[in-house]
Amino acid sequence: MNGRTVLQRFPAGGPRGSWPAEEFAHARRMEGMPAEVVMDLATDAFLVVVPAETAVSSPSVP
């Protein structure tokens, strides 16, 4: 993933009807970060990522 920083990882096998990665990304977008969810097939996980320069210039995420 060139030029991106991973903010959080979420297992792909979450409970039915639960979208924790999407909810986390939505909360970051509400804070002004251009967060998006991508799938890491190698680890079977959803990753919430932002462009690398955004992660450096933004305050840390809890």
XYZ file of C-alpha atoms in Angstrom:
62
model
C 0.000 0.000 0.000
C 2.109 2.836 -1.313
C 1.824 6.126 0.493
C -0.766 5.035 3.051
C -0.747 4.664 6.803
C -2.837 2.022 8.568
C -4.812 3.488 11.457
C -6.549 0.306 12.609
C -7.006 -3.370 11.655
C -10.266 -5.283 11.999
C -10.745 -9.042 11.502
C -12.873 -9.900 8.491
C -14.960 -12.420 10.439
C -16.930 -9.966 12.542
C -20.478 -10.603 13.769
C -23.234 -10.535 11.153
C -24.539 -7.017 10.611
C -21.493 -5.460 12.279
C -19.183 -3.206 10.264
C -16.567 -1.996 12.795
C -14.014 -0.943 10.161
C -16.596 1.154 8.312
C -17.791 2.710 11.570
C -14.210 3.544 12.605
C -13.450 5.060 9.187
C -16.685 7.073 9.291
C -15.738 8.496 12.696
C -12.309 9.517 11.340
C -13.940 11.160 8.304
C -16.191 13.128 10.658
C -12.952 14.390 12.277
C -11.700 15.544 8.884
C -9.397 12.635 7.999
C -9.764 11.091 4.530
C -10.014 7.550 5.941
C -11.030 4.604 3.795
C -11.428 0.861 4.314
C -9.415 -1.620 2.277
C -9.203 -5.409 2.436
C -5.875 -7.100 3.174
C -6.365 -10.521 1.590
C -3.073 -11.870 2.972
C -4.210 -11.424 6.593
C -8.000 -11.614 6.010
C -8.507 -8.256 7.679
C -10.061 -4.893 6.901
C -7.660 -1.965 7.236
C -8.617 1.644 7.847
C -6.046 3.722 5.984
C -5.257 7.355 5.275
C -2.724 8.911 2.881
C 0.708 8.918 4.558
C 1.018 12.702 4.549
C -2.367 13.012 6.300
C -1.336 10.664 9.107
C 1.874 12.658 9.719
C 0.155 16.036 9.832
C -2.904 14.947 11.826
C -3.127 14.507 15.589
C -2.926 10.943 16.859
C -6.072 8.857 16.809
C -7.059 7.118 20.052
